[in-house]
Amino acid sequence: MNVEDLKKVIELNRLAKEWLRDFKSHKLGEQSQKLDKQKKEMLTLLNKTNQIIERNGGATIDTGNWEKVIQQITEKAATSSLFSFCLDGGVDPLTNGAEVEASDLSLAVELKQLVSSCIGSFSDQINDNRIKNQLEALYDQSLRVIKAPKSNSDSGLVLDFYATDSKRCRKMAKKMESIADTFNGILQIEFIQVANTDTRLNGLCIKNLPAMDFKRNGKRIALHEGPLSISMTEKKINMLLAGGSLSDSSSVDSIKDLKSLNQKELYAMGEFLLFYFEAAWCGTCKKTTPVVEKFGTSRSKVRFERIQVDGSHQHHRAFEVTHVPCIVFIRDGEIVGKHYGYLNPSAMEEKMDHFATSNKREVGDSDTGDASILPYARKIVDPK
């Protein structure tokens, strides 16, 4: 994607965000069902443009001083002849057969992210055409360097990508294909299809999929479990190519796909978590679910998940959930409150205010007495 196409996608992304902000602030969904349908279309547009922006340079930045960002970009570009000519109008070294080393590729990936972020966040503030032309030239040159043939120097770096056929693994696999194209010739990526029950995972100490096993000369450097953005994955690779080190990491997308739960995984999901346990056969759940979902998704800082208790997983046991419906409030990986049974809208809103707004950490336990016991409920200790 060239810089002009990227600018159009970024503008669509900005317009979709503005529309959704207006929709929420003016409560437009209460005025027209057609507008509610348009909201879904705008959310789809926002998600698609976010994906394109990520594939072509990472997430855009929202705040900061554009002059400082420009200075950072020009300073980095000046360190390599493959990019410095974009600043002074020289000749592209690639036209004279210059080879691309690992350090050049790392710089290209970093400049691509910085420039696209700058264009997305500050294009309206930058009035100097010279600077705009430099940014566009650096972005296009980053693409040329990424696509150019690489030198034959072997970094010894290998990334084993383990995945199942689940939706989130397939989504991450597409990102890995893009990353493999970017680092072609310098980083070897192996795509390994497995099942959750594969005994190899136990030997590799892999508990959650997808997983990335970083190795150098056959020895593990670091392990990452869970989905990861393209920009963060590229940063990890660049650190290793530059001779740096990584520690093991995890990013949990949903507890539904996890084989086991622990406090570390819950902490990785976010500061404020709201898990709602329900069952298809539960009468009280049918009237409780719409209330919980409405208020559970009303706070941007709160991560909300609905979890069907159907015997296919044991996550309810990890939270000592013995009845449904049940709302579990979690902060910093620890349970701070639990409610069994129906909650009317005002009571649910009050609990959300206490959970997400108040300085008090404890929400407390409550029970309206109309929850149904789970046929496979069994007490188990809280995640440690």
Short mmCIF file of C-alpha atoms in Angstrom, two decimals:
data_model
loop_
_atom_site.label_atom_id
_atom_site.label_comp_id
_atom_site.label_asym_id
_atom_site.label_seq_id
_atom_site.Cartn_x
_atom_site.Cartn_y
_atom_site.Cartn_z
CA MET A 1 0.00 0.00 0.00
CA ASN A 2 1.47 3.35 -1.02
CA VAL A 3 1.34 6.44 1.16
CA GLU A 4 -1.66 7.98 -0.62
CA ASP A 5 -3.78 4.86 -0.06
CA LEU A 6 -2.65 4.75 3.57
CA LYS A 7 -3.72 8.37 4.08
CA LYS A 8 -7.20 7.56 2.71
CA VAL A 9 -7.55 4.58 5.06
CA ILE A 10 -6.43 6.69 8.04
CA GLU A 11 -8.99 9.37 7.13
CA LEU A 12 -11.78 6.74 6.96
CA ASN A 13 -10.64 5.45 10.34
CA ARG A 14 -10.81 8.95 11.82
CA LEU A 15 -14.30 9.63 10.39
CA ALA A 16 -15.62 6.30 11.71
CA LYS A 17 -14.30 7.12 15.21
CA GLU A 18 -15.92 10.58 15.12
CA TRP A 19 -19.27 9.13 14.00
CA LEU A 20 -19.25 6.53 16.77
CA ARG A 21 -18.34 9.19 19.37
CA ASP A 22 -21.29 11.33 18.22
CA PHE A 23 -23.56 8.27 18.22
CA LYS A 24 -22.71 7.56 21.85
CA SER A 25 -22.70 11.13 23.17
CA HIS A 26 -26.02 12.09 21.53
CA LYS A 27 -27.66 8.67 22.19
CA LEU A 28 -28.64 8.40 18.53
CA GLY A 29 -29.53 4.72 18.85
CA GLU A 30 -32.58 5.66 20.91
CA GLN A 31 -33.88 7.89 18.10
CA SER A 32 -33.74 5.56 15.11
CA GLN A 33 -33.27 1.85 14.40
CA LYS A 34 -31.68 2.79 11.07
CA LEU A 35 -28.96 4.67 12.92
CA ASP A 36 -28.43 1.62 15.10
CA LYS A 37 -27.85 -0.39 11.90
CA GLN A 38 -25.40 2.25 10.68
CA LYS A 39 -23.54 1.90 13.98
CA LYS A 40 -22.82 -1.74 13.15
CA GLU A 41 -21.58 -0.70 9.70
CA MET A 42 -19.33 1.95 11.24
CA LEU A 43 -17.92 -0.56 13.73
CA THR A 44 -17.14 -2.90 10.82
CA LEU A 45 -15.43 -0.05 8.95
CA LEU A 46 -13.45 0.89 12.07
CA ASN A 47 -12.27 -2.69 12.60
CA LYS A 48 -11.26 -3.14 8.95
CA THR A 49 -9.36 0.15 8.77
CA ASN A 50 -7.66 -0.64 12.09
CA GLN A 51 -6.46 -3.94 10.60
CA ILE A 52 -5.14 -2.23 7.45
CA ILE A 53 -3.37 0.46 9.49
CA GLU A 54 -1.78 -2.19 11.69
CA ARG A 55 -0.57 -4.22 8.69
CA ASN A 56 0.93 -1.11 7.12
CA GLY A 57 2.67 0.49 10.04
CA GLY A 58 1.11 -0.22 13.41
CA ALA A 59 -1.43 1.71 15.45
CA THR A 60 -1.65 5.49 15.06
CA ILE A 61 -0.61 7.66 17.99
CA ASP A 62 -3.22 9.94 19.57
CA THR A 63 -1.17 12.48 21.50
CA GLY A 64 2.21 14.17 21.48
CA ASN A 65 4.18 16.98 19.90
CA TRP A 66 4.44 16.51 16.12
CA GLU A 67 7.69 18.47 15.92
CA LYS A 68 9.27 16.07 18.42
CA VAL A 69 8.06 13.07 16.39
CA ILE A 70 9.46 14.60 13.17
CA GLN A 71 12.80 15.14 14.89
CA GLN A 72 12.84 11.52 16.05
CA ILE A 73 12.10 10.31 12.50
CA THR A 74 14.77 12.46 10.84
CA GLU A 75 17.41 11.50 13.40
CA LYS A 76 16.78 7.80 12.81
CA ALA A 77 16.69 8.24 9.02
CA ALA A 78 20.01 10.08 9.09
CA THR A 79 21.78 7.03 10.56
CA SER A 80 21.51 5.01 7.32
CA SER A 81 22.37 5.94 3.74
CA LEU A 82 19.36 3.88 2.66
CA PHE A 83 17.14 6.59 4.17
CA SER A 84 19.21 9.74 4.59
CA PHE A 85 18.91 10.56 0.86
CA CYS A 86 15.15 11.13 1.45
CA LEU A 87 16.10 14.13 3.59
CA ASP A 88 18.65 15.77 1.29
CA GLY A 89 17.48 14.73 -2.18
CA GLY A 90 20.33 12.32 -2.93
CA VAL A 91 20.34 9.08 -4.90
CA ASP A 92 18.68 5.90 -3.63
CA PRO A 93 21.50 3.41 -2.80
CA LEU A 94 19.17 0.53 -3.75
CA THR A 95 19.40 1.62 -7.38
CA ASN A 96 23.15 1.00 -7.20
CA GLY A 97 22.72 -2.51 -5.81
CA ALA A 98 23.18 -1.80 -2.08
CA GLU A 99 22.50 -4.83 0.11
CA VAL A 100 19.96 -4.77 2.93
CA GLU A 101 21.34 -5.96 6.26
CA ALA A 102 19.37 -6.94 9.37
CA SER A 103 19.95 -3.49 10.90
CA ASP A 104 18.59 -1.80 7.74
CA LEU A 105 15.46 -3.95 7.84
CA SER A 106 14.88 -3.19 11.53
CA LEU A 107 15.21 0.53 10.80
CA ALA A 108 12.81 0.24 7.85
CA VAL A 109 10.16 -1.44 10.02
CA GLU A 110 10.58 1.19 12.75
CA LEU A 111 10.47 4.15 10.33
CA LYS A 112 7.39 2.71 8.63
CA GLN A 113 5.59 2.59 11.97
CA LEU A 114 6.70 6.07 13.03
CA VAL A 115 5.87 7.74 9.72
CA SER A 116 2.44 6.12 9.41
CA SER A 117 1.69 7.14 13.01
CA CYS A 118 2.81 10.67 12.28
CA ILE A 119 0.67 10.89 9.13
CA GLY A 120 -2.34 9.50 10.98
CA SER A 121 -2.04 11.81 13.98
CA PHE A 122 -0.53 15.07 12.74
CA SER A 123 -1.27 15.44 9.01
CA ASP A 124 -3.64 18.36 9.70
CA GLN A 125 -1.04 20.16 11.82
CA ILE A 126 1.91 19.91 9.44
CA ASN A 127 1.74 22.76 6.90
CA ASP A 128 5.33 22.53 5.64
CA ASN A 129 5.22 20.74 2.26
CA ARG A 130 8.93 19.93 2.50
CA ILE A 131 8.33 17.92 5.68
CA LYS A 132 5.28 16.21 4.15
CA ASN A 133 7.32 15.20 1.09
CA GLN A 134 10.09 13.84 3.31
CA LEU A 135 7.63 11.76 5.30
CA GLU A 136 6.07 10.31 2.16
CA ALA A 137 9.52 9.57 0.70
CA LEU A 138 10.60 7.80 3.91
CA TYR A 139 7.44 5.70 4.01
CA ASP A 140 7.82 4.61 0.38
CA GLN A 141 11.53 3.88 0.93
CA SER A 142 10.68 1.76 3.98
CA LEU A 143 8.45 -0.38 1.77
CA ARG A 144 11.22 -0.73 -0.84
CA VAL A 145 13.78 -1.77 1.79
CA ILE A 146 11.38 -4.32 3.31
CA LYS A 147 10.72 -5.85 -0.13
CA ALA A 148 14.33 -5.69 -1.35
CA PRO A 149 16.55 -8.83 -1.45
CA LYS A 150 18.39 -9.34 1.84
CA SER A 151 22.04 -10.18 2.41
CA ASN A 152 22.98 -13.81 3.04
CA SER A 153 24.17 -13.16 6.59
CA ASP A 154 22.55 -15.79 8.84
CA SER A 155 21.26 -14.41 12.16
CA GLY A 156 20.54 -17.91 13.44
CA LEU A 157 17.13 -16.59 14.54
CA VAL A 158 14.10 -18.88 14.19
CA LEU A 159 10.49 -18.30 15.24
CA ASP A 160 8.29 -21.38 15.70
CA PHE A 161 4.61 -20.39 15.50
CA TYR A 162 2.26 -22.91 17.13
CA ALA A 163 -1.46 -22.68 16.35
CA THR A 164 -4.68 -24.68 16.22
CA ASP A 165 -7.55 -24.21 13.78
CA SER A 166 -9.37 -21.85 16.17
CA LYS A 167 -10.56 -18.43 15.02
CA ARG A 168 -8.03 -16.44 17.03
CA CYS A 169 -5.17 -18.69 15.88
CA ARG A 170 -6.18 -18.22 12.23
CA LYS A 171 -6.31 -14.47 12.79
CA MET A 172 -2.81 -14.46 14.30
CA ALA A 173 -1.54 -16.73 11.50
CA LYS A 174 -2.46 -14.06 8.93
CA LYS A 175 -0.40 -11.54 10.88
CA MET A 176 2.51 -13.99 10.99
CA GLU A 177 2.36 -14.38 7.19
CA SER A 178 2.75 -10.61 6.86
CA ILE A 179 5.67 -10.64 9.33
CA ALA A 180 7.30 -13.54 7.45
CA ASP A 181 7.20 -11.48 4.24
CA THR A 182 8.74 -8.49 6.02
CA PHE A 183 11.65 -10.41 7.52
CA ASN A 184 12.15 -12.81 4.62
CA GLY A 185 15.82 -13.73 4.27
CA ILE A 186 16.75 -12.70 7.81
CA LEU A 187 14.28 -14.50 10.07
CA GLN A 188 13.02 -18.05 9.55
CA ILE A 189 9.41 -18.60 10.64
CA GLU A 190 8.05 -22.13 11.00
CA PHE A 191 4.25 -22.57 11.01
CA ILE A 192 3.34 -25.58 13.17
CA GLN A 193 -0.29 -26.76 13.28
CA VAL A 194 -1.17 -28.58 16.53
CA ALA A 195 -4.15 -29.65 18.61
CA ASN A 196 -4.81 -28.38 22.13
CA THR A 197 -4.22 -31.91 23.39
CA ASP A 198 -0.89 -32.32 21.55
CA THR A 199 1.61 -33.80 24.02
CA ARG A 200 4.42 -31.77 22.41
CA LEU A 201 2.97 -28.62 24.00
CA ASN A 202 3.57 -29.97 27.51
CA GLY A 203 7.20 -30.68 26.70
CA LEU A 204 7.60 -27.15 25.33
CA CYS A 205 5.85 -25.65 28.42
CA ILE A 206 3.20 -24.09 26.15
CA LYS A 207 -0.18 -23.74 27.87
CA ASN A 208 -2.03 -21.28 25.62
CA LEU A 209 -2.27 -20.91 21.85
CA PRO A 210 -1.31 -19.29 19.57
CA ALA A 211 2.29 -19.27 20.78
CA MET A 212 5.59 -17.92 19.43
CA ASP A 213 8.79 -19.72 20.38
CA PHE A 214 11.82 -17.51 19.66
CA LYS A 215 15.05 -19.49 19.20
CA ARG A 216 18.63 -18.71 18.25
CA ASN A 217 20.92 -21.49 17.07
CA GLY A 218 18.38 -24.06 18.23
CA LYS A 219 18.02 -22.71 21.80
CA ARG A 220 14.93 -20.95 23.15
CA ILE A 221 15.34 -17.22 23.78
CA ALA A 222 11.78 -16.40 24.82
CA LEU A 223 8.22 -17.67 24.61
CA HIS A 224 5.12 -15.59 23.94
CA GLU A 225 1.63 -17.08 24.45
CA GLY A 226 -1.51 -15.49 23.07
CA PRO A 227 -2.30 -13.03 20.26
CA LEU A 228 -0.01 -10.06 19.60
CA SER A 229 -0.22 -7.07 17.29
CA ILE A 230 2.00 -6.89 14.21
CA SER A 231 3.81 -3.83 15.56
CA MET A 232 4.61 -5.48 18.92
CA THR A 233 5.77 -8.68 17.22
CA GLU A 234 8.03 -6.67 14.93
CA LYS A 235 9.47 -4.82 17.93
CA LYS A 236 10.33 -8.12 19.62
CA ILE A 237 12.03 -9.39 16.46
CA ASN A 238 13.95 -6.14 15.99
CA MET A 239 15.24 -6.34 19.57
CA LEU A 240 16.55 -9.84 18.91
CA LEU A 241 18.12 -8.85 15.58
CA ALA A 242 19.88 -5.98 17.35
CA GLY A 243 21.36 -8.44 19.86
CA GLY A 244 18.96 -7.69 22.69
CA SER A 245 17.10 -10.17 24.89
CA LEU A 246 13.44 -10.89 25.60
CA SER A 247 11.58 -12.31 28.57
CA ASP A 248 8.62 -14.68 28.34
CA SER A 249 5.30 -12.89 27.85
CA SER A 250 1.59 -13.51 27.48
CA SER A 251 -1.38 -11.63 26.06
CA VAL A 252 -4.75 -13.25 26.62
CA ASP A 253 -7.48 -12.47 24.10
CA SER A 254 -10.32 -14.37 25.73
CA ILE A 255 -10.62 -16.82 28.60
CA LYS A 256 -12.82 -18.99 26.39
CA ASP A 257 -9.78 -20.24 24.50
CA LEU A 258 -7.59 -20.92 27.54
CA LYS A 259 -6.96 -24.42 28.84
CA SER A 260 -6.31 -23.17 32.38
CA LEU A 261 -6.58 -19.94 34.35
CA ASN A 262 -4.17 -18.24 36.71
CA GLN A 263 -3.67 -14.78 38.15
CA LYS A 264 -0.90 -13.98 35.66
CA GLU A 265 -3.22 -14.58 32.71
CA LEU A 266 -6.04 -12.55 34.27
CA TYR A 267 -3.67 -9.66 34.93
CA ALA A 268 -2.55 -9.76 31.29
CA MET A 269 -6.14 -9.33 30.13
CA GLY A 270 -6.51 -5.89 31.72
CA GLU A 271 -7.01 -4.01 34.97
CA PHE A 272 -10.83 -4.23 35.08
CA LEU A 273 -12.47 -7.51 34.02
CA LEU A 274 -16.17 -8.36 34.18
CA PHE A 275 -17.05 -12.02 33.57
CA TYR A 276 -20.70 -13.01 33.25
CA PHE A 277 -21.51 -16.71 33.60
CA GLU A 278 -24.81 -17.93 32.16
CA ALA A 279 -26.47 -21.13 30.91
CA ALA A 280 -28.90 -21.67 28.02
CA TRP A 281 -31.36 -23.56 30.25
CA CYS A 282 -31.41 -20.91 33.01
CA GLY A 283 -34.65 -18.89 33.15
CA THR A 284 -33.23 -16.08 35.29
CA CYS A 285 -30.31 -15.70 32.86
CA LYS A 286 -32.66 -14.79 30.01
CA LYS A 287 -33.82 -11.60 31.73
CA THR A 288 -30.47 -10.86 33.39
CA THR A 289 -28.23 -11.11 30.31
CA PRO A 290 -29.51 -7.97 28.48
CA VAL A 291 -29.02 -5.84 31.62
CA VAL A 292 -25.51 -7.12 32.33
CA GLU A 293 -24.43 -6.83 28.70
CA LYS A 294 -25.72 -3.25 28.37
CA PHE A 295 -23.89 -1.93 31.43
CA GLY A 296 -20.94 -4.32 31.18
CA THR A 297 -19.99 -2.82 27.81
CA SER A 298 -20.71 0.79 28.82
CA ARG A 299 -17.24 1.50 30.30
CA SER A 300 -14.24 1.57 27.96
CA LYS A 301 -11.84 0.61 30.78
CA VAL A 302 -13.81 -2.54 31.64
CA ARG A 303 -13.29 -5.72 29.63
CA PHE A 304 -16.55 -7.68 29.50
CA GLU A 305 -17.01 -11.34 28.57
CA ARG A 306 -20.07 -13.59 28.48
CA ILE A 307 -19.27 -17.21 29.29
CA GLN A 308 -21.70 -20.04 28.60
CA VAL A 309 -21.41 -22.77 31.23
CA ASP A 310 -22.19 -25.86 29.18
CA GLY A 311 -19.74 -28.48 30.42
CA SER A 312 -17.20 -27.87 27.62
CA HIS A 313 -14.79 -26.02 29.93
CA GLN A 314 -14.06 -25.62 33.66
CA HIS A 315 -13.66 -21.83 33.92
CA HIS A 316 -16.62 -21.45 36.30
CA ARG A 317 -14.82 -23.68 38.78
CA ALA A 318 -11.75 -21.43 38.77
CA PHE A 319 -13.96 -18.64 40.17
CA GLU A 320 -16.03 -20.88 42.49
CA VAL A 321 -19.15 -20.18 40.43
CA THR A 322 -21.78 -22.66 41.64
CA HIS A 323 -24.95 -20.95 40.34
CA VAL A 324 -26.03 -18.95 37.28
CA PRO A 325 -26.43 -16.18 36.43
CA CYS A 326 -23.23 -14.99 38.12
CA ILE A 327 -21.26 -11.77 37.66
CA VAL A 328 -17.59 -11.84 38.69
CA PHE A 329 -15.74 -8.53 39.18
CA ILE A 330 -11.94 -8.74 38.81
CA ARG A 331 -9.32 -6.04 39.27
CA ASP A 332 -5.58 -6.55 38.74
CA GLY A 333 -6.09 -10.30 38.50
CA GLU A 334 -7.99 -10.62 41.80
CA ILE A 335 -11.70 -11.20 42.43
CA VAL A 336 -13.15 -8.10 44.15
CA GLY A 337 -16.83 -9.01 44.00
CA LYS A 338 -19.43 -11.52 42.87
CA HIS A 339 -23.19 -11.39 42.34
CA TYR A 340 -25.66 -14.27 41.92
CA GLY A 341 -29.10 -13.82 40.36
CA TYR A 342 -31.01 -11.05 38.62
CA LEU A 343 -29.97 -7.39 38.78
CA ASN A 344 -32.27 -4.57 37.66
CA PRO A 345 -30.70 -1.79 35.53
CA SER A 346 -30.29 0.71 38.38
CA ALA A 347 -28.61 -1.86 40.65
CA MET A 348 -26.30 -2.98 37.83
CA GLU A 349 -25.35 0.61 37.04
CA GLU A 350 -24.60 1.24 40.72
CA LYS A 351 -22.30 -1.80 40.83
CA MET A 352 -20.51 -0.64 37.67
CA ASP A 353 -20.00 2.82 39.20
CA HIS A 354 -18.55 1.21 42.31
CA PHE A 355 -16.35 -1.12 40.27
CA ALA A 356 -15.01 1.20 37.56
CA THR A 357 -15.31 4.69 39.07
CA SER A 358 -14.97 4.47 42.85
CA ASN A 359 -11.56 4.38 44.51
CA LYS A 360 -12.75 1.47 46.65
CA ARG A 361 -11.39 -1.82 45.34
CA GLU A 362 -13.94 -4.15 46.93
CA VAL A 363 -17.30 -4.52 45.19
CA GLY A 364 -18.46 -7.23 47.60
CA ASP A 365 -20.62 -10.33 47.22
CA SER A 366 -24.41 -10.27 46.78
CA ASP A 367 -27.21 -12.71 45.99
CA THR A 368 -30.85 -12.06 45.05
CA GLY A 369 -31.76 -15.70 45.70
CA ASP A 370 -33.10 -16.52 42.22
CA ALA A 371 -30.00 -18.15 40.68
CA SER A 372 -30.00 -21.80 39.54
CA ILE A 373 -27.43 -24.29 40.80
CA LEU A 374 -25.08 -25.79 38.23
CA PRO A 375 -25.39 -29.59 37.89
CA TYR A 376 -21.58 -29.88 37.65
CA ALA A 377 -20.64 -27.30 40.27
CA ARG A 378 -17.62 -28.26 42.32
CA LYS A 379 -15.60 -26.07 44.68
CA ILE A 380 -12.08 -25.20 43.64
CA VAL A 381 -9.60 -22.62 44.89
CA ASP A 382 -9.35 -19.16 43.31
CA PRO A 383 -6.71 -18.64 40.60
CA LYS A 384 -3.22 -18.26 42.06
#
